[in-house]
Structure formats: C-alpha cells, structure tokens
PDB file of C-alpha atoms in Angstrom:
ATOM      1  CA  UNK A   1      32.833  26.496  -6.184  1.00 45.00           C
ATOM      2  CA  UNK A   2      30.222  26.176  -3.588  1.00 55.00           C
ATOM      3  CA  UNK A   3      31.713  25.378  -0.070  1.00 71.00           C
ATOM      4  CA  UNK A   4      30.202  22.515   1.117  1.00 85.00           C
ATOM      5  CA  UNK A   5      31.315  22.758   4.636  1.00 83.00           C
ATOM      6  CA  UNK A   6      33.485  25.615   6.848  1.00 87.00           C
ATOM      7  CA  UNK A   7      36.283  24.878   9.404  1.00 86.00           C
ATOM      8  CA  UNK A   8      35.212  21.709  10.903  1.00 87.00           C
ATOM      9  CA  UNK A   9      31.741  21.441   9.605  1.00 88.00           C
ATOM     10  CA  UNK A  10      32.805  17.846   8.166  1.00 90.00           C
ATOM     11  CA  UNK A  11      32.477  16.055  11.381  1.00 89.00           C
ATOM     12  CA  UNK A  12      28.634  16.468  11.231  1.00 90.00           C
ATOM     13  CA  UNK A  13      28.457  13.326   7.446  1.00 89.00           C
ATOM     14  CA  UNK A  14      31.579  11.718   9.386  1.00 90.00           C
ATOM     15  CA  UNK A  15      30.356  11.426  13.570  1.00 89.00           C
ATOM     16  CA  UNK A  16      26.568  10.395  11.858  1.00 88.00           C
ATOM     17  CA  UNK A  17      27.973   7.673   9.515  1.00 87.00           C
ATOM     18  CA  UNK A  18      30.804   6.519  11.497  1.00 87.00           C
ATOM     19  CA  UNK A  19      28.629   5.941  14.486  1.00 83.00           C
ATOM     20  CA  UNK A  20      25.329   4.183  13.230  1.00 79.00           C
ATOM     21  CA  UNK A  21      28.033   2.136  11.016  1.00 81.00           C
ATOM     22  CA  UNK A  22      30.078   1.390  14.694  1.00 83.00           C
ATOM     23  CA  UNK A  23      26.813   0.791  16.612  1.00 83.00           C
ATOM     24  CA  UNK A  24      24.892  -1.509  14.449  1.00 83.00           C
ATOM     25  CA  UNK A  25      28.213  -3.758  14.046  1.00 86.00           C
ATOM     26  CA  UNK A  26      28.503  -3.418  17.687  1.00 85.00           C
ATOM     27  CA  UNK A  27      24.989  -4.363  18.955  1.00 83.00           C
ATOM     28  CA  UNK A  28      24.587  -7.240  16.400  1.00 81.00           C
ATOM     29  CA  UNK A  29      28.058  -8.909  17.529  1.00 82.00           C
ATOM     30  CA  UNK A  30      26.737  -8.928  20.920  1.00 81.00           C
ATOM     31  CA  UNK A  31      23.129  -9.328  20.344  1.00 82.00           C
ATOM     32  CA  UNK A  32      23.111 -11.599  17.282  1.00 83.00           C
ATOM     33  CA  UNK A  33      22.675 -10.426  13.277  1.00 79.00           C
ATOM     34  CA  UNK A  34      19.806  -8.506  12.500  1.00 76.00           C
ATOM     35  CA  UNK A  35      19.178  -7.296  15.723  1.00 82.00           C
ATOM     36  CA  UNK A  36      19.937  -3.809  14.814  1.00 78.00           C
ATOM     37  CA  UNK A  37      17.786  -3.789  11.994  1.00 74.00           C
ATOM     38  CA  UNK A  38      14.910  -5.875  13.933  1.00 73.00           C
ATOM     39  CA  UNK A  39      14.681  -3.593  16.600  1.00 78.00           C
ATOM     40  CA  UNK A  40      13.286   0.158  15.942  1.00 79.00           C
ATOM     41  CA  UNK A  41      13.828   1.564  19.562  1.00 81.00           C
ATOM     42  CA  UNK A  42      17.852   0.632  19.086  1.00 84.00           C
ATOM     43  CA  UNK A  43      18.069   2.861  16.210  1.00 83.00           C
ATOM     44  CA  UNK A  44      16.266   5.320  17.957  1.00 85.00           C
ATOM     45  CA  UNK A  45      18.575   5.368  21.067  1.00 87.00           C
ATOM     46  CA  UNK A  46      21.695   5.229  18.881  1.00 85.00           C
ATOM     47  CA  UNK A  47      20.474   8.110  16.708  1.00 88.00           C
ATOM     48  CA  UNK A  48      19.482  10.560  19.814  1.00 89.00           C
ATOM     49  CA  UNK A  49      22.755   9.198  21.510  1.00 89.00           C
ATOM     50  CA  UNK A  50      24.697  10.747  18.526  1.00 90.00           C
ATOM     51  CA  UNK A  51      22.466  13.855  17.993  1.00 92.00           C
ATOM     52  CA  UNK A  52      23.699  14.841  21.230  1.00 92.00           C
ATOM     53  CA  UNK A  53      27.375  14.427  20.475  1.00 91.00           C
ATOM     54  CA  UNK A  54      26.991  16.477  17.470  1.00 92.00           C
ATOM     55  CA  UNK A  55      24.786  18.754  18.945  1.00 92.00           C
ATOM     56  CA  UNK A  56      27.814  19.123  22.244  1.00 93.00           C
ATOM     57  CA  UNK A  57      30.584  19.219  19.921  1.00 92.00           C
ATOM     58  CA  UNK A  58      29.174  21.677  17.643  1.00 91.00           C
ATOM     59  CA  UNK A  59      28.341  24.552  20.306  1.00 90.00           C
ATOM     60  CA  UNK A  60      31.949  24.046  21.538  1.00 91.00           C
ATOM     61  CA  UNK A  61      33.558  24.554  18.652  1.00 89.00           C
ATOM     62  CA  UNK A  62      31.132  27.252  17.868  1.00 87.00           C
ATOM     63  CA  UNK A  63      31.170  29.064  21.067  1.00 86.00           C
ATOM     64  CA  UNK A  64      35.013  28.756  21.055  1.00 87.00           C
ATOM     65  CA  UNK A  65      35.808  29.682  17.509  1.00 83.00           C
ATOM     66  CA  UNK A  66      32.719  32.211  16.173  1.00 74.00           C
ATOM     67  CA  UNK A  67      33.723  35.706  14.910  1.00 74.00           C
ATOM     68  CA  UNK A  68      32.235  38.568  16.345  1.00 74.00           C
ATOM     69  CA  UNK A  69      30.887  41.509  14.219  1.00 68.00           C
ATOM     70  CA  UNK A  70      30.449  44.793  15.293  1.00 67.00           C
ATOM     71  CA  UNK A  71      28.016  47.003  13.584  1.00 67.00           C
ATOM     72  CA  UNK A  72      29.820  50.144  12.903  1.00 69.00           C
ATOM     73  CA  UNK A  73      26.718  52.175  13.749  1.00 71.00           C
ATOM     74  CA  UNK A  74      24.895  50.822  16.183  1.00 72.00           C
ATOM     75  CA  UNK A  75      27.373  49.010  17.948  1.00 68.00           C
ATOM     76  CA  UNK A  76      25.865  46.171  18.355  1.00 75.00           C
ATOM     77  CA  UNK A  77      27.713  42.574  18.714  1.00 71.00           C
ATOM     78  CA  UNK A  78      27.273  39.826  16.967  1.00 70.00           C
ATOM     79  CA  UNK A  79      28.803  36.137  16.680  1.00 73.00           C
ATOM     80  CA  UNK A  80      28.402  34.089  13.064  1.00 78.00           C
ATOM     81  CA  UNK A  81      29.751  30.324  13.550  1.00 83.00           C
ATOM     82  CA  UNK A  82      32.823  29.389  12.670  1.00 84.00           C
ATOM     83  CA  UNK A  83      31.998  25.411  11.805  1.00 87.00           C
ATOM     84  CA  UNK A  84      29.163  24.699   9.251  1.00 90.00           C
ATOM     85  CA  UNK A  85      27.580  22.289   6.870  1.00 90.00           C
ATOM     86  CA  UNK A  86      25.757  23.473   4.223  1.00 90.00           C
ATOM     87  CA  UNK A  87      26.179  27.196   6.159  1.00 87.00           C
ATOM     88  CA  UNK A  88      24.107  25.812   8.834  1.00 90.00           C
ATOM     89  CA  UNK A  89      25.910  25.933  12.697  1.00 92.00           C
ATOM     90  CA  UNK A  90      26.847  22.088  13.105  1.00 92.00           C
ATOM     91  CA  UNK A  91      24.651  22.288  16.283  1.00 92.00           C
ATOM     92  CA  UNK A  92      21.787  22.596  14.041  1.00 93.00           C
ATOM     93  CA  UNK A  93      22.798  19.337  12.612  1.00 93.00           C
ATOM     94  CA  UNK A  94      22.010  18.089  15.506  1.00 93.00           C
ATOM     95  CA  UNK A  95      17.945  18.197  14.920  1.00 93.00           C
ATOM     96  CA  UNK A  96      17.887  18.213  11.006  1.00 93.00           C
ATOM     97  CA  UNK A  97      19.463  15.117  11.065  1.00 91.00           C
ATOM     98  CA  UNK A  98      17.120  12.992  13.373  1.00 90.00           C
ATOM     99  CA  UNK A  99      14.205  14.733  12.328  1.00 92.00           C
ATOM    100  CA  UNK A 100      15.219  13.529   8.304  1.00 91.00           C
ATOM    101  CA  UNK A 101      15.718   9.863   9.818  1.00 88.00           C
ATOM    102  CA  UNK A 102      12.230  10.108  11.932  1.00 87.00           C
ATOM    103  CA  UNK A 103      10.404  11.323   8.987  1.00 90.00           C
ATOM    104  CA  UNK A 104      11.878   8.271   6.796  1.00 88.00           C
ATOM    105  CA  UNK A 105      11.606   5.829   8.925  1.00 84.00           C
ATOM    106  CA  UNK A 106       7.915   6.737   9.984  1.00 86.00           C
ATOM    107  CA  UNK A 107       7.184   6.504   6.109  1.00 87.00           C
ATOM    108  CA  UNK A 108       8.371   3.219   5.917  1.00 83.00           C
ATOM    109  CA  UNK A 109       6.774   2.446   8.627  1.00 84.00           C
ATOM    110  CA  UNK A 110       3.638   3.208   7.135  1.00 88.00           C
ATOM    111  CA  UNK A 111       4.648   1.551   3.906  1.00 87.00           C
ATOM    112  CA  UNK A 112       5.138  -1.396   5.488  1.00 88.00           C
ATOM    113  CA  UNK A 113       2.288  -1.800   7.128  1.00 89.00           C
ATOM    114  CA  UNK A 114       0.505  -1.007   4.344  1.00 92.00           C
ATOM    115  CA  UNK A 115       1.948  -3.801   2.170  1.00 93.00           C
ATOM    116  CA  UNK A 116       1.001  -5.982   4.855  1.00 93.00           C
ATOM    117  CA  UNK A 117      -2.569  -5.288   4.401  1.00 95.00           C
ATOM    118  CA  UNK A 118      -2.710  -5.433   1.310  1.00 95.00           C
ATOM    119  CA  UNK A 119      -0.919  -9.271   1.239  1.00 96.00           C
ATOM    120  CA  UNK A 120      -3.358 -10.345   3.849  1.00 95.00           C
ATOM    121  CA  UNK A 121      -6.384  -9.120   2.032  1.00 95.00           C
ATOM    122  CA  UNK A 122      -5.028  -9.190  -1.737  1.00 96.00           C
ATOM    123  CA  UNK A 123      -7.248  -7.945  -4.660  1.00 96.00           C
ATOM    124  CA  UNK A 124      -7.224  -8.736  -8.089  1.00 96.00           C
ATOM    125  CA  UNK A 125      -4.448  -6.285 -10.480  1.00 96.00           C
ATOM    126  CA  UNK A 126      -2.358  -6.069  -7.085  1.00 96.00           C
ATOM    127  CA  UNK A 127       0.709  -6.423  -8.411  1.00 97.00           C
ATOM    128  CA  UNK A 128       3.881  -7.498  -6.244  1.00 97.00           C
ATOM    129  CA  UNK A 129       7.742  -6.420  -6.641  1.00 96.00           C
ATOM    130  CA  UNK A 130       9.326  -9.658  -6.774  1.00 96.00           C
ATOM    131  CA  UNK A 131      12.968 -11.585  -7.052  1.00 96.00           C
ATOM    132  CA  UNK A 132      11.969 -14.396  -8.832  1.00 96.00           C
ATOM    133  CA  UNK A 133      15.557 -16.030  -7.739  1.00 94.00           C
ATOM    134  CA  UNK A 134      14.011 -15.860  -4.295  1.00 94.00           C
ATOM    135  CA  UNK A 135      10.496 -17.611  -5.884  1.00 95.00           C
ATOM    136  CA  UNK A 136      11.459 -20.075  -8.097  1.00 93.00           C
ATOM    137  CA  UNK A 137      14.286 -22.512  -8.809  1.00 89.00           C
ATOM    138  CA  UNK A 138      17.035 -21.960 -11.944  1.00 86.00           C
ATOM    139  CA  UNK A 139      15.947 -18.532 -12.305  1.00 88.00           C
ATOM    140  CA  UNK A 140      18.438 -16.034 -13.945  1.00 90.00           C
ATOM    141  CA  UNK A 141      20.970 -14.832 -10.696  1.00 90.00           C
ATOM    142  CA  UNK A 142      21.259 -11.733 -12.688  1.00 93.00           C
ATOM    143  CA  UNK A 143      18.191 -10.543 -14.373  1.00 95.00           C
ATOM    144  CA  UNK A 144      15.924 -11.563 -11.165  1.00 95.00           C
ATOM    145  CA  UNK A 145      13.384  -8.596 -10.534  1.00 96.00           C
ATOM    146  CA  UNK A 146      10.360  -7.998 -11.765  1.00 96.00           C
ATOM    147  CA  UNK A 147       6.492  -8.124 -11.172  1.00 97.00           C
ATOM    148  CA  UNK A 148       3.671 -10.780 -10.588  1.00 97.00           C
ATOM    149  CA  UNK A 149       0.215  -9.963 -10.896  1.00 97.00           C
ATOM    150  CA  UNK A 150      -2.693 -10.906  -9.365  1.00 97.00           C
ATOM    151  CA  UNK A 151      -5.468 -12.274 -11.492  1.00 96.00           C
ATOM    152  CA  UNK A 152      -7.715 -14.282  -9.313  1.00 97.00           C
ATOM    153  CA  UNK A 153      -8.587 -14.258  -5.257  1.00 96.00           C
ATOM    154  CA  UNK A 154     -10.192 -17.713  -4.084  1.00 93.00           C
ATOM    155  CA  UNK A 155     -10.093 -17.297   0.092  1.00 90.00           C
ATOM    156  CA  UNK A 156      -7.061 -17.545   1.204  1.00 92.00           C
ATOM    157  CA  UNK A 157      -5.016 -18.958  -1.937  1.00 96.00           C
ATOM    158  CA  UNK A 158      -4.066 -15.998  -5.068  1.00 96.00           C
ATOM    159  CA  UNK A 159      -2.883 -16.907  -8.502  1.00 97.00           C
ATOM    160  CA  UNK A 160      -0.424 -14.545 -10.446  1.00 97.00           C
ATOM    161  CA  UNK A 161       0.925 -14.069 -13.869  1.00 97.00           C
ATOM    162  CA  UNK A 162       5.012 -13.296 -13.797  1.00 96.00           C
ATOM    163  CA  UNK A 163       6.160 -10.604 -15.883  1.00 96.00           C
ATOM    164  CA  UNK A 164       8.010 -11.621 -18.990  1.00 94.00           C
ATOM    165  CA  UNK A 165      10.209  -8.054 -18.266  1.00 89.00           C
ATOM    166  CA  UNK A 166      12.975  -8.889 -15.499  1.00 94.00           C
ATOM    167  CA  UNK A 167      15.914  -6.533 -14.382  1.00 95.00           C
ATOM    168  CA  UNK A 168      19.588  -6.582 -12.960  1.00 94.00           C
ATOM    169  CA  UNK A 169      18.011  -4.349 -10.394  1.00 93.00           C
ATOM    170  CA  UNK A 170      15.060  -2.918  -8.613  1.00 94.00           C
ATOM    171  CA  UNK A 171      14.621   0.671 -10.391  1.00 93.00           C
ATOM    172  CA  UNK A 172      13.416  -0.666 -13.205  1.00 94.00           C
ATOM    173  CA  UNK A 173      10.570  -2.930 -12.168  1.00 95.00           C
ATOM    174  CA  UNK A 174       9.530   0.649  -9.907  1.00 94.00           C
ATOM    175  CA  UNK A 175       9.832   2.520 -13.395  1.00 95.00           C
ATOM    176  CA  UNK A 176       7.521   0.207 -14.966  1.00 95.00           C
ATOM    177  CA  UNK A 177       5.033  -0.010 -12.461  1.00 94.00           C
ATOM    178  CA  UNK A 178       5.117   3.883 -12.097  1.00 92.00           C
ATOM    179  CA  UNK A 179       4.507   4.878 -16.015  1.00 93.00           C
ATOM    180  CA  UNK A 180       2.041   2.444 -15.838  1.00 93.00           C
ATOM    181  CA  UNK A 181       3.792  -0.943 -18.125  1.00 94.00           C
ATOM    182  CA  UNK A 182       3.676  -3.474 -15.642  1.00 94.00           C
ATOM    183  CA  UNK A 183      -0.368  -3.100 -15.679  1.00 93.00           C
ATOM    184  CA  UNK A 184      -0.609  -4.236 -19.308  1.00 93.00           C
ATOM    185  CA  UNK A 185      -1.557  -7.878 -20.735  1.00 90.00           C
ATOM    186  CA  UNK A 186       1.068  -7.762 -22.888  1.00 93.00           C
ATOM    187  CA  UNK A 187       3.539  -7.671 -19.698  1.00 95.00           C
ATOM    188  CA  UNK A 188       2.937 -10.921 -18.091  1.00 96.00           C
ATOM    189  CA  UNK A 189       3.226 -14.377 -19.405  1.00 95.00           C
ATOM    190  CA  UNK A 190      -0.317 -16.687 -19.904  1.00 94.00           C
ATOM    191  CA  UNK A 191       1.100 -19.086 -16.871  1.00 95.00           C
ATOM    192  CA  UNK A 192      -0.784 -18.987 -13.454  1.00 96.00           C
ATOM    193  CA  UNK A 193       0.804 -19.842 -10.391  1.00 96.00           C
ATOM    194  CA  UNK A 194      -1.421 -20.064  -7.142  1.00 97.00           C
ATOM    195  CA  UNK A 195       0.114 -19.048  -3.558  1.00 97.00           C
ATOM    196  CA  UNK A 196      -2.214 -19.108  -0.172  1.00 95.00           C
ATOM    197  CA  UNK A 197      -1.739 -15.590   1.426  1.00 95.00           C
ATOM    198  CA  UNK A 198       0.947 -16.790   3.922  1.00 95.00           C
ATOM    199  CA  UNK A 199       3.170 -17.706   1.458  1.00 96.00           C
ATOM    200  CA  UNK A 200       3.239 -14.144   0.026  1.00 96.00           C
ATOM    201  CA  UNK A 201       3.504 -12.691   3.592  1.00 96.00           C
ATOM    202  CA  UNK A 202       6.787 -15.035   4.131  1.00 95.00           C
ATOM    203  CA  UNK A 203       8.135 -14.092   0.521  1.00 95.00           C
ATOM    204  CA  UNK A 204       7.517 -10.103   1.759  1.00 94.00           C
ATOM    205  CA  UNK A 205       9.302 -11.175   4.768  1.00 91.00           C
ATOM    206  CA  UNK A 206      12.375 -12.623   3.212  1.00 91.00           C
ATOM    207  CA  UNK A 207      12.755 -10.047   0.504  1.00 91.00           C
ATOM    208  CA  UNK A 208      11.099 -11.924  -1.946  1.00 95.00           C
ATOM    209  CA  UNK A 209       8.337  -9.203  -2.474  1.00 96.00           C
ATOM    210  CA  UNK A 210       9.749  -5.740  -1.817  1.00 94.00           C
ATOM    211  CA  UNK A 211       6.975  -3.732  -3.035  1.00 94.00           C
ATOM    212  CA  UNK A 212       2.927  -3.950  -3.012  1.00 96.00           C
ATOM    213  CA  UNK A 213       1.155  -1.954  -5.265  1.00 94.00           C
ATOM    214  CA  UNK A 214      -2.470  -1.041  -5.504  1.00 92.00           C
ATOM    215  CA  UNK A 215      -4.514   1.311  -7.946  1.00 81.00           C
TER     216      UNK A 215
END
C-alpha cells in the first residue's frame, strides 16, 4: 500500500483546510457574509499567512527529526526528512500549495472575465449554463440545470431557446456542451424568451448563469 504521508506529514491537508475553513468563518462574522469570498487580496493574505506556518513547522520537525546517512565510502553525510506528504519534505508544501491555489484562482480569474465579455457583447449560438429555478417561476427544484441558447442579438436585448435536457446537477449540462449536444436544434425547445444584456449579467452574478460558452 502506497504511504500517503510519513511521521507527521498529515498536518500539511489538515493546517491548509483547517485554517482557510477557520479564517473565512472568522473574517465573514466580523466583516459580514461573503466578504471572504468577495475579496481576492483576503484569500491571498490568509493563504501566504498559512504557507508560512507550514513552511516553519515543517523545517522544525524536519531539522529536528531527519535521519542522517553516511555513505560507507565516501563518507559523506546526508539528512532525508523525517515528515512527508506524498514523499515530499512538508516544507515543500509550503510553495506547492499556494502556487496550485494561484494558478486556479488566476484561471478563474480569467474565466470570469471572459464570461463577462462575452454577456456584454453576446453573439448568436452563445450558449449559457443556466438554473432555470433561478430564471423562471415553478421550475423543477430538482432537475434545474441546463442550457439556453442564443438565437438572435437586437442591441442590447438577446432572445434564447431553453434546453428541453435539464439535470440534478451541473456535470451534465458541461458534458453536453463539451461532446457537442447542447449545440443541436433538436436540444432546445421552439419558445423564445428575450433578456436585455443586464439581465444576463445579474443572472451570471447571482448564479443563475455559471458558464458562457463560445465556439
């Protein structure tokens, strides 16, 4: 069986999640819900804040604790840590980690802003992620997500076709719009509904629309 972790290599998954889980329940009791979320440069300070705690803890224990080898020929000494994750020093944790959240959160970053384009300046065949429970009234509390199309551009106002396809969760409207099933006729009911452009941008904003695609 593959060791996941040696001697105290666990703290690394627990300090990370135990911390951002603390910290975002801490800064949005005193500075109101959804600050943590709203605010990029809190995340940022929380996750270097913690990086360094790893990063402190993990030399300790590794400076304390390593083995020493000696190389029977040469002599020559060295020191292999006694605390790792995925046999990486948990010190080293201590950059992979913040350097995997930087990297997401730059990509949806860029995501973001790139569905924001596209809402403000839509095109015909964009088609939108949706919860239609978040759209339109009596719609099914389970079966809520799919797609909406859009078939015509007039200024500022867009009309769509809704998909006839709805799921009990996002994967599958992403599955059909990756192999391609969400672009076909046969997908989307003959009714048109128009929305102006700030509509859409207030439906991305409250969930409503969690994807933008464009071919």
């Amino acid at each position: 069986m593959l060791a996941i972790w040696k001697g105290k290599g666990w703290v690394v998954p627990a300090i990370f999640l135990a911390a951002f889980a603390d910290v975002q329940l801490f800064v949005d009791y005193f500075m109101g819900e959804g600050f943590y979320s709203d605010n990029r440069w809190v995340k940022v300070m929380a996750l270097v804040a913690v990086a360094i705690l790893v990063g402190v803890i993990g030399c300790l224990f590794n400076n304390r604790d390593g083995v020493i080898h000696v190389d029977s020929e040469t002599g020559k000494k060295t020191k292999s840590p006694a605390h790792t994750l995925l046999f990486l020093p948990i010190e080293v944790w201590a950059v992979i980690v913040p350097f995997i959240f930087l990297s997401v959160d730059y990509f949806n970053a860029e995501q973001e802003s790139k569905s924001l384009t596209y809402l403000e300046k839509p095109r015909v065949n964009d088609i939108y992620g949706v919860d239609f429970s978040k759209i339109f009234k009596n719609e099914d509390p389970t079966y809520k997500y799919g797609t909406m199309v859009v078939v015509s551009v007039n200024l500022n106002v867009i009309e769509v076709q809704s998909s006839t396809h709805a799921y009990d969760g996002k994967s599958g409207v992403r599955k059909d719009i990756f192999n391609g099933k969400a672009k076909e006729a046969f997908y989307y009911a003959d009714e048109v509904t128009p929305f102006n452009v700030r509509e859409t941008i207030k439906f991305y904003d409250d969930g409503a629309i969690f994807s933008v695609n464009r071919k």
